[in-house]
Amino acid sequence: MAELRVRNLEVRLGGRPIVREVSLSLRPGELVALLGPNGAGKTTLLRAALGLIPPDGGSVRLDGLPPSRLSPAARARRVGYLPQHRPLAWPNRVRDLVALGRFAHGATPGRLGPADRRAVDAAIRNCGLERFRSRAADTLSGGEQALVHCARVFASEAPLLLVDEPVAALDPRHQLRVMGLLRRRAREGGGVLAVLHDIAVAARWADRICWMRDGRLVAGGAPGATLTPETLAAVYDVPATVFWEGRTPIVILPGPERPEGPPGDEEKAGSA
Amino acid sequence: MSERRLFLGLTAAGVLAVAAACLIGPVPIPGERLLAALFGGGEVGDRIVLWEIRLPRALAATLVGAALGASGAALQGLLRNPLAEPGVLGVSASAALGATFVMYFGFAGAGPWVVPAAAFLGALAATAVIALAAVRTASMVTLILVGVGLSSFAGALIALLTNLAPTPFSLSEMVQWMLGSVANRSFDDLFAAAPFLAAGLAVLFGSRRGLAVLTLGEEAAAGAGLDLRRQRLLVVLGAGLATGAAVALAGVIGFVGIVAPHLMRPLVAHDPARSLLPSALFAGFVLTVADTAARIAPTTTELKLGVVAALLGAPVFVWIAVRRRVTHG
């Protein structure tokens, strides 16, 4: 079974420690959210876990092997990666971009085998992109492009996925769609580690949340166990309130009160 | 299957352009006499005109175009920039510096191979520097900047040598060579450049798959399983070898390396990997036609191929820069 295991990982960039003594694991079937303030070391942790940068201490094991011992293609067949910045160099068609997910299987958009074609078609269908298949990706909205990138990593059929801010700058509908796709991926036997910034989104969708600050994991576990005002204060330095409406967590961040009150009150005030 | 048609069409156009270049000239040779000369028959004069003047010249234009077109397409894919070309990495300028150097010191007369060999050494030296940078650096922007720096430095040294040219003769020789031409090339010249050109093209074609995935950006490409260092090294090496051979054969010929890939890319669904072959074929066709046009143009002095290519290419370059569809920051 595919497994990513990080033990006491240390990463320094330009002499500064960015990731310190981080241990975490990712297995098929779970959607794990990685939360923390900007500069906490989340992206660096993902990159080191993929073997894109070498660890300065501790270890990373992908199916029991350090990623550096695997060829880039062999590593990419085990774990997919959706980076935070996704610049597209050319106005490629959606289908061709999704087909690039098959690179580690030896395919290119111009040369797809039957298995590649099946994987690409399934990814396009699952992400609801059929009607955009032949569109140039630069004519799509940001939300639609996010779905294309999801389809691309899904097409790789890698059992594990590391995704960096998959729903940043998306409208609520596209946020729900992308989170739904990632969760479905986990339910169908994939393991997904997602860097998120929206606490409410993480709390609703993730099986586990890893809380990171200054390069360290400060808490980790199910939202029900770790989503507390104490954790939020320790991670973000923000006094937040957490309610539970049945099994639904509601996180309230500080800010000014509304002078007009809720919509009902406003109506009353107007008729009076 | 439209890509197959594109390939067949470009190949046919290339063959026709070479045939036309052999037919057209100050001494018109009718088709049947040309065919006879091609297969070793016919008049001696026809055979000399075909085998020692027109055919090697047309083939040189085709090969130089193919080398520059493929190098340009590969570099645009690697650097993710539609304005990249062999000149950007400083390879062309360094090759020109090598040639200018031997001309300045008057070694050029030592043999017909001296100038091409010096040009090629210059190209290889530049390729080595760029390859080193390609392996060491983390970003393509650094690679471009190293290339621009190298290019400017080679240009400055060329200017210095031209400034200090000992005789008007060597000055004129340097300037002539910098203009770029395939006039008076023989099959010996072609055979000397061919191995390097073939090796360069083979390396570029062998590494073209990685160019497709670089569309996603370096970070995503690395995540998708691309060995970035190896990809950079192969493209820089292949482009260096092919460009070095092209400059050794014809001097400096600009713009075709930018324009050909740009015109071909939309025909292959903007896939840099698939743009290599059409770019090579199209650039070879364009240079062969441009060289024929230069030969028959009614000017007192024959126009140099590099000048014609620049006159045609520079406006297209500006058009590309203005019309560029920006898909990222």
Coordinates of C-alpha atoms in Angstrom, one line a residue:
Chain A
M1 CA 0.0 0.0 0.0
A2 CA 1.2 3.5 -0.9
E3 CA 2.5 5.5 2.0
L4 CA 4.3 8.7 2.6
R5 CA 6.1 8.9 5.9
V6 CA 8.0 12.0 7.1
R7 CA 10.2 11.6 10.2
N8 CA 11.8 14.5 12.2
L9 CA 12.2 16.4 8.9
E10 CA 14.5 19.4 8.9
V11 CA 14.9 21.7 6.0
R12 CA 17.0 24.9 5.9
L13 CA 16.9 27.4 3.0
G14 CA 19.8 29.9 2.8
G15 CA 20.9 28.8 6.3
R16 CA 17.5 29.5 7.9
P17 CA 15.5 26.6 9.3
I18 CA 12.2 26.5 7.5
V19 CA 10.9 23.0 8.5
R20 CA 11.8 21.7 12.0
E21 CA 11.4 18.2 13.4
V22 CA 8.2 17.6 11.4
S23 CA 6.8 14.1 11.5
L24 CA 3.6 13.1 9.6
S25 CA 2.3 10.4 7.4
L26 CA -0.2 10.1 4.5
R27 CA -2.0 6.9 3.6
P28 CA -4.7 6.1 1.0
G29 CA -8.3 6.9 2.1
E30 CA -7.7 10.1 4.0
L31 CA -7.8 13.8 3.2
V32 CA -5.4 15.6 5.4
A33 CA -5.3 19.4 5.6
L34 CA -2.1 21.3 6.4
L35 CA -2.9 24.6 8.0
G36 CA -0.7 27.4 9.2
P37 CA 0.1 31.1 8.7
N38 CA 2.0 32.4 5.7
G39 CA 5.7 31.4 6.0
A40 CA 5.0 28.5 8.4
G41 CA 6.9 26.2 6.0
K42 CA 4.0 24.3 4.5
T43 CA 5.1 24.5 0.8
T44 CA 8.7 23.7 1.8
L45 CA 7.4 20.7 3.7
L46 CA 5.5 19.5 0.5
R47 CA 8.6 20.0 -1.7
A48 CA 10.9 18.1 0.7
A49 CA 8.3 15.3 1.0
L50 CA 8.4 15.0 -2.8
G51 CA 12.2 15.0 -2.9
L52 CA 12.3 18.3 -4.9
I53 CA 14.6 19.7 -2.2
P54 CA 16.9 17.5 -0.1
P55 CA 16.2 17.2 3.6
D56 CA 18.8 18.7 6.0
G57 CA 17.9 16.2 8.7
G58 CA 15.3 13.4 9.4
S59 CA 13.9 11.3 6.7
V60 CA 11.2 11.0 4.0
R61 CA 10.0 7.6 2.9
L62 CA 7.8 7.0 0.0
D63 CA 6.7 3.3 0.0
G64 CA 9.7 2.8 2.3
L65 CA 12.2 4.4 0.0
P66 CA 13.7 7.9 0.0
P67 CA 12.3 9.9 -3.0
S68 CA 15.9 10.6 -4.1
R69 CA 16.4 6.8 -4.7
L70 CA 13.4 6.8 -7.1
S71 CA 13.6 8.2 -10.6
P72 CA 11.5 11.4 -11.0
A73 CA 9.0 9.4 -13.1
A74 CA 8.8 6.5 -10.6
R75 CA 8.3 9.0 -7.8
A76 CA 5.6 10.9 -9.8
R77 CA 3.7 7.6 -10.4
R78 CA 3.4 7.2 -6.6
V79 CA 2.7 10.8 -5.6
G80 CA 1.1 13.6 -7.6
Y81 CA 1.8 17.2 -7.0
L82 CA -0.3 20.3 -7.6
P83 CA 1.9 23.4 -6.9
Q84 CA 0.6 26.7 -5.6
H85 CA 1.6 28.6 -8.8
R86 CA 0.4 27.1 -12.0
P87 CA 1.7 29.3 -14.8
L88 CA 0.8 28.1 -18.3
A89 CA 3.4 28.9 -21.0
W90 CA 1.2 28.3 -24.0
P91 CA -2.6 28.4 -24.8
N92 CA -2.9 24.6 -24.8
R93 CA -6.2 22.7 -25.1
V94 CA -7.7 21.4 -21.9
R95 CA -7.5 17.8 -23.0
D96 CA -3.7 18.2 -23.8
L97 CA -3.1 19.8 -20.3
V98 CA -4.9 16.9 -18.6
A99 CA -2.9 14.5 -20.8
L100 CA 0.3 15.9 -19.3
G101 CA -0.6 14.1 -16.1
R102 CA 0.4 11.0 -18.0
F103 CA 4.0 12.2 -18.4
A104 CA 5.3 9.8 -15.7
H105 CA 3.8 6.9 -17.6
G106 CA 5.8 7.8 -20.7
A107 CA 3.0 9.5 -22.6
T108 CA 2.7 13.0 -24.1
P109 CA -0.4 14.8 -25.4
G110 CA 0.7 13.7 -28.9
R111 CA 1.2 10.1 -28.0
L112 CA -1.4 8.5 -25.7
G113 CA -1.8 4.8 -25.2
P114 CA -5.1 3.1 -24.5
A115 CA -4.6 3.2 -20.7
D116 CA -3.5 6.9 -20.9
R117 CA -6.6 7.8 -22.9
R118 CA -8.8 6.0 -20.4
A119 CA -7.2 7.9 -17.5
V120 CA -7.4 11.3 -19.2
D121 CA -11.1 10.7 -20.2
A122 CA -12.0 9.6 -16.7
A123 CA -10.3 12.6 -15.1
I124 CA -12.0 15.0 -17.5
R125 CA -15.4 13.4 -16.8
N126 CA -14.9 13.4 -13.0
C127 CA -14.0 17.0 -13.0
G128 CA -17.0 17.9 -15.2
L129 CA -14.8 19.3 -18.0
E130 CA -16.3 17.5 -21.0
R131 CA -17.6 20.7 -22.6
F132 CA -14.2 22.4 -22.2
R133 CA -12.2 19.5 -23.7
S134 CA -11.1 21.4 -26.9
R135 CA -11.0 24.9 -25.4
A136 CA -7.7 26.7 -25.0
A137 CA -7.1 26.8 -21.3
D138 CA -6.3 30.5 -21.2
T139 CA -9.9 31.2 -22.3
L140 CA -11.2 29.6 -19.1
S141 CA -12.0 31.3 -15.8
G142 CA -9.7 30.9 -12.8
G143 CA -12.2 28.4 -11.3
E144 CA -12.4 26.4 -14.4
Q145 CA -8.6 26.4 -14.7
A146 CA -8.4 25.0 -11.1
L147 CA -10.5 22.1 -12.2
V148 CA -8.2 21.5 -15.2
H149 CA -5.2 21.3 -12.9
C150 CA -7.1 18.9 -10.6
A151 CA -8.0 16.7 -13.6
R152 CA -4.3 16.8 -14.6
V153 CA -3.1 15.4 -11.3
F154 CA -6.0 12.9 -11.2
A155 CA -5.1 11.6 -14.6
S156 CA -1.7 10.6 -13.2
E157 CA -3.5 7.9 -11.2
A158 CA -0.9 8.4 -8.4
P159 CA -2.3 6.9 -5.2
L160 CA -1.1 9.9 -3.1
L161 CA -1.6 13.6 -3.9
L162 CA 0.1 16.7 -2.4
V163 CA -1.9 19.8 -3.4
D164 CA -0.8 23.3 -2.5
E165 CA -3.7 25.8 -1.9
P166 CA -6.1 24.1 -4.3
V167 CA -9.0 26.5 -3.5
A168 CA -7.2 29.8 -3.0
A169 CA -8.9 32.6 -4.9
L170 CA -11.8 30.4 -6.0
D171 CA -15.5 31.4 -5.6
P172 CA -17.6 29.3 -3.1
R173 CA -19.1 27.1 -5.8
H174 CA -15.6 26.2 -7.3
Q175 CA -14.2 25.8 -3.7
L176 CA -16.9 23.3 -3.0
R177 CA -16.4 21.5 -6.3
V178 CA -12.6 21.2 -5.8
M179 CA -12.9 20.1 -2.2
G180 CA -15.6 17.6 -3.2
L181 CA -13.3 16.2 -5.9
L182 CA -10.4 15.9 -3.4
R183 CA -12.6 14.2 -0.8
R184 CA -14.0 11.8 -3.4
R185 CA -10.5 11.0 -4.4
A186 CA -9.8 10.1 -0.8
R187 CA -13.0 8.1 -0.4
E188 CA -12.1 6.1 -3.6
G189 CA -8.8 5.1 -2.1
G190 CA -6.4 8.0 -2.7
G191 CA -4.4 9.8 0.0
V192 CA -4.6 13.6 -0.3
L193 CA -2.5 16.1 1.7
A194 CA -3.8 19.7 1.0
V195 CA -2.4 23.0 2.1
L196 CA -5.3 25.2 2.9
H197 CA -5.8 28.7 4.3
D198 CA -9.5 28.6 4.9
I199 CA -10.0 27.1 8.4
A200 CA -13.7 26.6 7.8
V201 CA -13.1 24.7 4.6
A202 CA -10.4 22.5 6.3
A203 CA -12.7 21.9 9.3
R204 CA -15.6 20.8 7.0
W205 CA -13.7 18.6 4.5
A206 CA -10.6 17.2 6.1
D207 CA -10.3 13.9 8.0
R208 CA -7.3 15.2 9.9
I209 CA -5.8 18.7 10.3
C210 CA -2.0 19.2 10.8
W211 CA -1.4 22.6 12.3
M212 CA 1.9 24.2 11.5
R213 CA 3.7 27.3 12.8
D214 CA 7.3 28.5 12.4
G215 CA 8.3 25.2 10.7
R216 CA 6.9 23.0 13.4
L217 CA 3.8 20.9 13.7
V218 CA 2.0 22.3 16.8
A219 CA -1.0 20.0 16.7
G220 CA -2.5 17.2 14.6
G221 CA -5.7 15.2 14.6
A222 CA -9.4 15.1 13.7
P223 CA -11.0 18.6 13.5
G224 CA -13.2 17.5 16.4
A225 CA -10.1 17.1 18.5
T226 CA -7.8 19.9 17.4
L227 CA -10.1 22.7 16.2
T228 CA -10.2 24.7 19.4
P229 CA -9.7 28.4 20.2
E230 CA -6.4 27.4 21.9
T231 CA -5.1 25.8 18.7
L232 CA -6.1 28.8 16.6
A233 CA -4.5 31.2 19.1
A234 CA -1.3 29.1 19.2
V235 CA -1.1 28.8 15.4
Y236 CA -2.4 32.2 14.1
D237 CA -2.1 34.5 17.2
V238 CA -5.8 35.2 16.6
P239 CA -8.5 35.0 19.3
A240 CA -11.2 32.9 17.5
T241 CA -14.4 31.3 18.7
V242 CA -15.4 27.8 17.7
F243 CA -19.1 26.6 17.8
W244 CA -20.5 23.2 16.9
E245 CA -23.9 23.2 15.2
G246 CA -24.5 19.5 15.6
R247 CA -21.6 17.9 13.8
T248 CA -20.8 21.1 11.8
P249 CA -17.9 23.3 13.1
I250 CA -18.3 27.0 12.8
V251 CA -15.3 29.2 13.2
I252 CA -15.7 32.9 14.0
L253 CA -12.8 35.2 13.6
P254 CA -12.6 38.5 15.4
G255 CA -13.8 41.7 13.7
P256 CA -16.2 44.7 14.2
E257 CA -19.8 44.0 15.0
R258 CA -22.4 45.0 12.4
P259 CA -24.2 48.2 13.6
E260 CA -27.4 47.2 11.6
G261 CA -27.7 43.7 13.1
P262 CA -29.0 40.6 11.2
P263 CA -31.3 41.1 8.1
G264 CA -34.5 40.4 10.2
D265 CA -33.7 43.2 12.6
E266 CA -33.0 45.6 9.8
E267 CA -36.5 45.0 8.4
K268 CA -38.1 45.6 11.8
A269 CA -36.1 48.8 12.2
G270 CA -37.3 50.0 8.7
S271 CA -41.0 49.3 9.3
A272 CA -40.9 50.9 12.8
Chain B
M1 CA -3.7 13.0 -38.9
S2 CA -3.4 16.7 -39.7
E3 CA 0.1 16.6 -38.2
R4 CA 1.0 14.0 -40.7
R5 CA -0.3 16.2 -43.5
L6 CA 1.7 19.1 -42.0
F7 CA 4.8 17.0 -42.1
L8 CA 4.3 15.8 -45.6
G9 CA 3.4 19.3 -46.8
L10 CA 6.5 20.9 -45.3
T11 CA 8.7 18.1 -46.6
A12 CA 7.3 18.6 -50.1
A13 CA 7.8 22.4 -49.8
G14 CA 11.4 21.9 -48.8
V15 CA 12.2 19.5 -51.7
L16 CA 10.5 21.9 -54.1
A17 CA 12.5 24.9 -52.7
V18 CA 15.8 23.0 -53.2
A19 CA 14.7 21.9 -56.7
A20 CA 13.8 25.5 -57.6
A21 CA 17.1 26.8 -56.2
C22 CA 18.9 24.4 -58.5
L23 CA 16.8 25.4 -61.5
I24 CA 17.0 29.2 -61.0
G25 CA 20.1 31.2 -61.6
P26 CA 22.1 33.4 -63.9
V27 CA 22.6 30.4 -66.2
P28 CA 19.1 28.8 -66.6
I29 CA 19.3 25.1 -66.8
P30 CA 16.1 23.4 -68.0
G31 CA 14.6 20.6 -66.0
E32 CA 15.6 17.6 -68.2
R33 CA 19.3 18.8 -68.3
L34 CA 19.2 19.2 -64.5
L35 CA 17.9 15.7 -64.0
A36 CA 20.6 14.3 -66.3
A37 CA 23.3 16.2 -64.3
L38 CA 21.8 15.0 -61.1
F39 CA 22.4 11.4 -62.1
G40 CA 25.9 12.1 -63.3
G41 CA 25.0 12.5 -67.0
G42 CA 24.5 15.6 -69.2
E43 CA 27.0 18.3 -69.9
V44 CA 30.1 18.9 -67.7
G45 CA 29.1 22.5 -67.2
D46 CA 25.6 21.5 -66.0
R47 CA 27.1 19.0 -63.6
I48 CA 29.5 21.6 -62.2
V49 CA 26.8 24.2 -61.7
L50 CA 24.5 21.7 -60.0
W51 CA 26.9 19.7 -57.9
E52 CA 29.5 22.3 -57.0
I53 CA 27.4 25.5 -56.8
R54 CA 23.6 25.3 -56.6
L55 CA 22.9 22.0 -54.8
P56 CA 25.4 22.4 -52.0
R57 CA 24.3 26.0 -51.5
A58 CA 20.6 25.1 -51.4
L59 CA 21.3 22.2 -49.0
A60 CA 23.4 24.4 -46.8
A61 CA 20.5 26.9 -46.5
T62 CA 18.1 24.0 -45.7
L63 CA 20.4 22.5 -43.1
V64 CA 21.2 25.8 -41.4
G65 CA 17.5 26.6 -41.3
A66 CA 16.7 23.1 -39.9
A67 CA 19.3 23.5 -37.2
L68 CA 18.2 27.0 -36.2
G69 CA 14.5 26.2 -36.4
A70 CA 14.8 23.1 -34.2
S71 CA 17.1 24.8 -31.7
G72 CA 14.7 27.8 -31.5
A73 CA 11.7 25.5 -31.0
A74 CA 13.5 23.5 -28.3
L75 CA 14.8 26.6 -26.5
Q76 CA 11.3 28.3 -26.6
G77 CA 9.9 25.1 -25.0
L78 CA 12.7 25.0 -22.4
L79 CA 12.6 28.6 -21.5
R80 CA 8.8 28.9 -21.9
N81 CA 9.3 32.0 -23.9
P82 CA 8.2 32.6 -27.5
L83 CA 11.0 35.1 -28.1
A84 CA 13.8 32.7 -27.2
E85 CA 16.2 31.5 -29.9
P86 CA 19.9 30.3 -30.2
G87 CA 21.1 33.9 -30.1
V88 CA 19.5 34.4 -26.7
L89 CA 22.0 31.9 -25.1
G90 CA 25.0 33.6 -26.5
V91 CA 25.9 30.6 -28.7
S92 CA 25.6 32.5 -32.0
A93 CA 27.6 35.5 -30.7
S94 CA 30.3 33.3 -29.3
A95 CA 30.6 31.4 -32.5
A96 CA 30.9 34.7 -34.4
L97 CA 33.6 35.7 -31.9
G98 CA 35.6 32.6 -32.6
A99 CA 35.5 33.3 -36.4
T100 CA 36.3 37.0 -35.9
F101 CA 39.2 36.1 -33.7
V102 CA 41.0 34.0 -36.4
M103 CA 40.3 36.6 -39.0
Y104 CA 41.8 39.3 -36.9
F105 CA 45.0 37.4 -36.4
G106 CA 45.1 36.5 -40.1
F107 CA 44.8 32.7 -39.6
A108 CA 41.7 32.6 -41.9
G109 CA 43.9 32.1 -44.9
A110 CA 45.5 28.9 -43.5
G111 CA 42.8 26.7 -44.8
P112 CA 39.1 26.7 -45.7
W113 CA 38.3 24.9 -42.4
V114 CA 39.9 27.5 -40.1
V115 CA 37.0 29.9 -39.8
P116 CA 34.3 27.2 -39.4
A117 CA 36.4 25.4 -36.9
A118 CA 36.9 28.6 -34.9
A119 CA 33.2 29.4 -35.0
F120 CA 32.4 25.9 -33.8
L121 CA 34.9 26.1 -31.0
G122 CA 33.3 29.4 -29.9
A123 CA 29.9 27.8 -30.0
L124 CA 31.1 24.9 -27.9
A125 CA 32.7 27.1 -25.3
A126 CA 29.5 29.1 -25.0
T127 CA 27.5 25.9 -24.8
A128 CA 29.8 24.6 -22.0
V129 CA 29.3 27.8 -20.0
I130 CA 25.5 27.7 -20.5
A131 CA 25.4 23.9 -19.7
L132 CA 27.2 24.5 -16.5
A133 CA 24.8 27.3 -15.6
A134 CA 21.9 25.0 -16.6
V135 CA 22.9 22.3 -14.1
R136 CA 23.9 24.6 -11.3
T137 CA 21.1 27.2 -11.3
A138 CA 17.6 26.7 -10.0
S139 CA 15.8 28.9 -12.4
M140 CA 15.5 29.5 -16.2
V141 CA 15.6 33.2 -15.7
T142 CA 19.2 32.9 -14.5
L143 CA 19.9 30.8 -17.6
I144 CA 18.6 33.5 -19.8
L145 CA 20.5 36.2 -18.0
V146 CA 23.8 34.2 -18.3
G147 CA 23.1 33.8 -22.0
V148 CA 22.3 37.5 -22.4
G149 CA 25.5 38.4 -20.5
L150 CA 27.6 36.0 -22.6
S151 CA 26.0 37.3 -25.8
S152 CA 26.8 40.9 -24.9
F153 CA 30.4 40.1 -23.8
A154 CA 31.0 38.3 -27.1
G155 CA 29.5 41.2 -29.0
A156 CA 31.8 43.6 -27.1
L157 CA 34.8 41.6 -28.0
I158 CA 33.8 41.4 -31.7
A159 CA 33.4 45.1 -31.7
L160 CA 36.8 45.5 -30.1
L161 CA 38.4 43.3 -32.8
T162 CA 36.6 45.1 -35.6
N163 CA 37.7 48.4 -34.0
L164 CA 41.3 47.3 -33.9
A165 CA 41.2 45.5 -37.3
P166 CA 44.8 45.6 -38.7
T167 CA 43.9 46.0 -42.3
P168 CA 40.8 47.1 -44.3
F169 CA 40.9 43.7 -45.8
S170 CA 40.5 41.8 -42.5
L171 CA 37.8 44.3 -41.4
S172 CA 35.8 43.7 -44.6
E173 CA 36.3 40.0 -44.1
M174 CA 34.9 40.1 -40.6
V175 CA 31.9 42.3 -41.5
Q176 CA 31.1 40.1 -44.5
W177 CA 31.2 37.0 -42.3
M178 CA 29.0 38.6 -39.7
L179 CA 26.3 39.2 -42.3
G180 CA 25.8 35.5 -42.8
S181 CA 25.8 33.7 -46.1
V182 CA 25.7 30.2 -47.7
A183 CA 27.3 31.4 -51.0
N184 CA 30.2 29.2 -52.3
R185 CA 29.6 26.4 -49.9
S186 CA 30.8 23.0 -51.1
F187 CA 29.8 19.5 -50.2
D188 CA 33.1 19.3 -48.2
D189 CA 31.8 22.2 -46.0
L190 CA 28.5 20.3 -45.6
F191 CA 30.2 17.1 -44.6
A192 CA 32.4 18.9 -42.1
A193 CA 29.3 20.4 -40.3
A194 CA 27.0 17.5 -40.7
P195 CA 28.1 15.3 -37.8
F196 CA 27.7 18.1 -35.3
L197 CA 24.4 19.2 -36.8
A198 CA 23.1 15.6 -36.8
A199 CA 24.3 15.0 -33.2
G200 CA 22.6 18.3 -32.0
L201 CA 19.4 17.5 -33.8
A202 CA 19.4 13.9 -32.4
V203 CA 19.8 15.2 -28.8
L204 CA 17.0 17.8 -29.3
F205 CA 14.6 15.2 -30.8
G206 CA 15.5 12.7 -28.1
S207 CA 14.7 15.2 -25.3
R208 CA 11.5 16.7 -26.8
R209 CA 9.0 14.9 -24.6
G210 CA 10.1 16.9 -21.6
L211 CA 9.3 20.1 -23.4
A212 CA 5.6 19.2 -23.5
V213 CA 5.4 18.9 -19.7
L214 CA 7.3 22.2 -19.1
T215 CA 4.2 23.9 -20.4
L216 CA 3.0 23.6 -16.8
G217 CA 5.9 25.5 -15.3
E218 CA 9.1 24.1 -13.8
E219 CA 7.6 23.3 -10.4
A220 CA 4.7 21.3 -11.8
A221 CA 6.9 19.7 -14.4
A222 CA 9.3 18.4 -11.8
G223 CA 6.4 17.2 -9.8
A224 CA 5.0 15.4 -12.8
G225 CA 8.2 13.4 -13.1
L226 CA 10.6 15.5 -15.3
D227 CA 14.3 15.6 -14.5
L228 CA 14.8 19.3 -14.8
R229 CA 18.6 19.3 -14.8
R230 CA 18.8 16.6 -17.4
Q231 CA 16.3 18.3 -19.6
R232 CA 18.1 21.7 -19.5
L233 CA 21.5 20.0 -20.1
L234 CA 20.2 18.1 -23.1
V235 CA 18.4 21.1 -24.7
V236 CA 21.4 23.4 -24.2
L237 CA 23.8 20.8 -25.5
G238 CA 21.7 19.9 -28.5
A239 CA 21.0 23.6 -29.4
G240 CA 24.7 24.4 -28.9
L241 CA 25.8 21.7 -31.2
A242 CA 23.3 22.4 -33.9
T243 CA 23.7 26.2 -33.7
G244 CA 27.5 25.9 -33.7
A245 CA 27.4 23.8 -36.8
A246 CA 24.9 26.2 -38.5
V247 CA 27.1 29.3 -37.6
A248 CA 30.2 27.5 -38.8
L249 CA 28.5 26.8 -42.1
A250 CA 26.8 30.1 -42.7
G251 CA 27.8 32.8 -40.2
V252 CA 25.2 34.6 -38.1
I253 CA 21.6 34.3 -39.4
G254 CA 19.0 35.6 -37.0
F255 CA 15.2 35.6 -36.5
V256 CA 14.4 32.4 -38.4
G257 CA 15.0 30.5 -35.0
I258 CA 12.3 32.7 -33.4
V259 CA 9.8 33.0 -36.2
A260 CA 9.6 29.4 -37.5
P261 CA 8.6 27.9 -34.1
H262 CA 6.2 30.6 -33.5
L263 CA 4.4 30.1 -36.8
M264 CA 4.4 26.3 -36.4
R265 CA 3.2 26.0 -32.8
P266 CA -0.5 26.8 -33.4
L267 CA -0.5 24.0 -36.1
V268 CA 0.5 21.4 -33.5
A269 CA -1.9 22.4 -30.7
H270 CA 0.8 24.6 -29.0
D271 CA 2.8 21.5 -28.0
P272 CA 6.5 22.5 -27.9
A273 CA 7.5 18.8 -28.2
R274 CA 5.5 18.4 -31.5
S275 CA 6.7 21.8 -32.8
L276 CA 10.4 20.7 -33.2
L277 CA 10.1 18.8 -36.5
P278 CA 7.8 21.3 -38.3
S279 CA 9.9 24.2 -37.1
A280 CA 13.1 22.6 -38.5
L281 CA 11.4 21.8 -41.9
F282 CA 9.8 25.2 -42.2
A283 CA 12.9 27.2 -41.3
G284 CA 14.9 25.1 -43.8
F285 CA 12.3 25.9 -46.4
V286 CA 12.3 29.6 -45.6
L287 CA 16.1 30.0 -45.7
T288 CA 16.3 28.1 -49.0
V289 CA 13.7 30.4 -50.6
A290 CA 15.3 33.5 -49.0
D291 CA 18.7 32.5 -50.4
T292 CA 17.3 31.9 -53.9
A293 CA 15.6 35.3 -53.7
A294 CA 18.9 36.9 -52.6
R295 CA 20.6 35.3 -55.6
I296 CA 18.2 36.5 -58.2
A297 CA 17.5 39.9 -56.7
P298 CA 18.6 42.6 -59.2
T299 CA 21.2 44.2 -56.9
T300 CA 24.7 45.2 -57.9
T301 CA 26.2 43.2 -55.0
E302 CA 24.6 39.9 -54.1
L303 CA 22.5 40.2 -50.9
K304 CA 23.7 38.2 -47.9
L305 CA 21.3 35.5 -46.6
G306 CA 21.6 36.9 -43.1
V307 CA 20.5 40.3 -44.3
V308 CA 17.5 39.0 -46.1
A309 CA 16.5 36.8 -43.1
A310 CA 16.8 39.8 -40.8
L311 CA 14.8 42.0 -43.2
L312 CA 12.0 39.4 -43.3
G313 CA 12.2 38.2 -39.8
A314 CA 12.6 41.4 -37.7
P315 CA 9.1 42.7 -38.5
V316 CA 7.6 39.3 -37.8
F317 CA 9.5 39.3 -34.5
V318 CA 7.8 42.6 -33.5
W319 CA 4.5 41.3 -34.6
I320 CA 4.9 38.2 -32.4
A321 CA 6.0 40.4 -29.4
V322 CA 3.0 42.6 -29.8
R323 CA 0.4 39.9 -30.4
R324 CA 1.7 37.6 -27.7
R325 CA -1.1 36.0 -25.6
V326 CA 0.0 36.4 -22.1
T327 CA -1.1 33.3 -20.1
H328 CA 1.0 34.0 -17.1
G329 CA 2.3 36.9 -15.1

